[in-house]
């Protein structure tokens, strides 16, 4: 019952996606690559986390497909896909198209490059996009508006 009482579960779609950092900063259960089991008291609301590089977006697509097919414990609800910048700056056009495809299937939040997090440091103020994600994570199920 380690994650009993947590409101959301962060699911990493690949190693190094940033789920552990987001769980530490915003709260929630960091479950690594496994699905939570609501029948065991784990959160039913999940956030899929991936980096914005090609492999990360493919991993997010595979995880989203697993949800679509029902390859998970009963009772899970996808809150959003969270895409964490893999580098500073804008995405190349091809990766931007992949983001749009993911947005057509689910709510997507983009987390910008935060150099301090790379070193495991805290920051004084969360970037605007991360504050919006924090509000979404804290909102009761079904109460937050869709954010893109």
Short mmCIF file of C-alpha atoms in Angstrom, two decimals:
data_model
loop_
_atom_site.label_atom_id
_atom_site.label_comp_id
_atom_site.label_asym_id
_atom_site.label_seq_id
_atom_site.Cartn_x
_atom_site.Cartn_y
_atom_site.Cartn_z
CA UNK A 1 0.00 0.00 0.00
CA UNK A 2 2.96 2.28 -0.59
CA UNK A 3 1.00 4.57 -2.95
CA UNK A 4 -2.34 4.37 -1.14
CA UNK A 5 -3.94 7.82 -0.89
CA UNK A 6 -2.00 9.39 -3.76
CA UNK A 7 -4.25 11.20 -6.22
CA UNK A 8 -2.33 10.51 -9.44
CA UNK A 9 0.26 8.07 -10.74
CA UNK A 10 3.15 9.11 -12.98
CA UNK A 11 3.97 6.38 -15.49
CA UNK A 12 7.21 6.64 -17.40
CA UNK A 13 6.95 5.39 -20.96
CA UNK A 14 10.73 4.92 -21.22
CA UNK A 15 13.78 5.31 -19.02
CA UNK A 16 14.84 8.87 -18.23
CA UNK A 17 11.50 10.42 -19.17
CA UNK A 18 11.35 12.65 -16.08
CA UNK A 19 8.47 11.03 -14.16
CA UNK A 20 10.47 10.83 -10.93
CA UNK A 21 11.28 14.54 -11.04
CA UNK A 22 7.68 15.49 -11.81
CA UNK A 23 6.36 13.31 -8.98
CA UNK A 24 8.87 14.88 -6.59
CA UNK A 25 8.03 18.44 -7.67
CA UNK A 26 4.26 18.14 -8.20
CA UNK A 27 3.30 15.20 -5.99
CA UNK A 28 1.74 11.87 -6.86
CA UNK A 29 3.02 8.33 -7.08
CA UNK A 30 6.04 7.55 -9.25
CA UNK A 31 5.32 4.00 -10.44
CA UNK A 32 8.07 3.69 -12.99
CA UNK A 33 6.87 1.70 -16.00
CA UNK A 34 4.10 -0.27 -14.30
CA UNK A 35 0.38 0.47 -14.28
CA UNK A 36 -1.21 1.23 -10.90
CA UNK A 37 -3.85 -1.13 -9.57
CA UNK A 38 -6.83 0.83 -8.18
CA UNK A 39 -8.21 -2.39 -6.66
CA UNK A 40 -5.17 -2.34 -4.36
CA UNK A 41 -5.68 1.29 -3.36
CA UNK A 42 -3.30 2.78 -5.93
CA UNK A 43 -4.28 5.90 -7.92
CA UNK A 44 -6.70 5.39 -10.78
CA UNK A 45 -5.66 8.60 -12.55
CA UNK A 46 -2.49 8.27 -14.62
CA UNK A 47 -0.13 10.63 -16.38
CA UNK A 48 2.07 9.13 -19.11
CA UNK A 49 5.50 10.80 -19.24
CA UNK A 50 7.87 10.86 -22.22
CA UNK A 51 10.72 12.98 -23.55
CA UNK A 52 10.21 14.95 -26.73
CA UNK A 53 12.75 13.02 -28.78
CA UNK A 54 11.61 10.52 -31.41
CA UNK A 55 12.03 7.44 -29.21
CA UNK A 56 10.16 9.12 -26.36
CA UNK A 57 7.19 10.04 -28.50
CA UNK A 58 7.05 6.52 -29.95
CA UNK A 59 7.06 5.15 -26.39
CA UNK A 60 4.19 7.50 -25.46
CA UNK A 61 2.25 6.27 -28.50
CA UNK A 62 2.81 2.64 -27.47
CA UNK A 63 1.63 3.34 -23.92
CA UNK A 64 -1.41 5.20 -25.21
CA UNK A 65 -2.20 2.24 -27.45
CA UNK A 66 -1.90 -0.13 -24.47
CA UNK A 67 -4.49 1.99 -22.67
CA UNK A 68 -6.74 1.96 -25.72
CA UNK A 69 -6.52 -1.84 -25.96
CA UNK A 70 -7.20 -2.29 -22.24
CA UNK A 71 -3.77 -3.77 -21.43
CA UNK A 72 -3.89 -2.44 -17.85
CA UNK A 73 -5.74 -3.01 -14.56
CA UNK A 74 -9.42 -2.06 -14.55
CA UNK A 75 -10.46 1.42 -13.51
CA UNK A 76 -7.61 3.52 -14.89
CA UNK A 77 -8.24 6.99 -16.31
CA UNK A 78 -5.69 8.84 -18.42
CA UNK A 79 -5.32 12.39 -17.15
CA UNK A 80 -2.76 13.48 -19.76
CA UNK A 81 0.39 12.74 -21.65
CA UNK A 82 3.26 14.84 -20.30
CA UNK A 83 6.05 15.57 -22.77
CA UNK A 84 9.28 16.72 -21.14
CA UNK A 85 11.73 18.66 -23.31
CA UNK A 86 14.77 16.60 -24.21
CA UNK A 87 16.80 19.73 -25.00
CA UNK A 88 16.44 23.51 -24.81
CA UNK A 89 14.79 25.28 -27.72
CA UNK A 90 12.07 24.51 -30.21
CA UNK A 91 11.18 21.09 -31.50
CA UNK A 92 12.08 20.13 -35.05
CA UNK A 93 9.05 20.19 -37.35
CA UNK A 94 8.79 16.37 -37.54
CA UNK A 95 8.60 16.08 -33.76
CA UNK A 96 6.06 18.91 -33.61
CA UNK A 97 3.86 16.83 -35.92
CA UNK A 98 4.14 13.89 -33.51
CA UNK A 99 2.98 16.15 -30.66
CA UNK A 100 -0.07 17.13 -32.72
CA UNK A 101 -0.88 13.46 -33.35
CA UNK A 102 -0.69 12.72 -29.61
CA UNK A 103 -2.90 15.77 -28.91
CA UNK A 104 -5.51 14.37 -31.26
CA UNK A 105 -5.80 11.33 -28.97
CA UNK A 106 -5.28 12.76 -25.47
CA UNK A 107 -4.67 15.87 -23.41
CA UNK A 108 -0.99 16.82 -23.71
CA UNK A 109 1.13 19.00 -21.43
CA UNK A 110 4.60 20.14 -22.48
CA UNK A 111 7.26 20.67 -19.82
CA UNK A 112 10.10 22.95 -20.94
CA UNK A 113 13.79 22.30 -20.44
CA UNK A 114 14.69 23.13 -16.82
CA UNK A 115 18.50 23.07 -16.43
CA UNK A 116 18.35 22.91 -12.60
CA UNK A 117 16.36 19.67 -12.70
CA UNK A 118 19.13 18.08 -14.74
CA UNK A 119 21.36 18.51 -11.68
CA UNK A 120 18.64 17.47 -9.22
CA UNK A 121 18.29 21.04 -7.94
CA UNK A 122 15.10 22.82 -6.93
CA UNK A 123 13.89 26.00 -8.62
CA UNK A 124 12.29 29.07 -7.05
CA UNK A 125 9.38 29.37 -9.47
CA UNK A 126 7.91 26.72 -11.73
CA UNK A 127 7.70 27.59 -15.44
CA UNK A 128 4.21 28.62 -16.57
CA UNK A 129 3.57 25.33 -18.40
CA UNK A 130 4.52 23.38 -15.27
CA UNK A 131 2.23 25.52 -13.11
CA UNK A 132 -0.64 24.66 -15.48
CA UNK A 133 0.25 20.97 -15.15
CA UNK A 134 0.38 21.31 -11.36
CA UNK A 135 -3.15 22.72 -11.37
CA UNK A 136 -4.30 19.83 -13.58
CA UNK A 137 -2.67 17.25 -11.30
CA UNK A 138 -4.28 18.81 -8.21
CA UNK A 139 -7.77 19.08 -9.76
CA UNK A 140 -10.37 16.46 -8.82
CA UNK A 141 -11.16 13.91 -11.53
CA UNK A 142 -13.11 15.43 -14.39
CA UNK A 143 -13.03 18.98 -12.98
CA UNK A 144 -10.06 20.52 -14.79
CA UNK A 145 -10.44 21.99 -18.23
CA UNK A 146 -8.56 20.52 -21.15
CA UNK A 147 -5.12 22.08 -21.59
CA UNK A 148 -3.01 21.93 -24.72
#
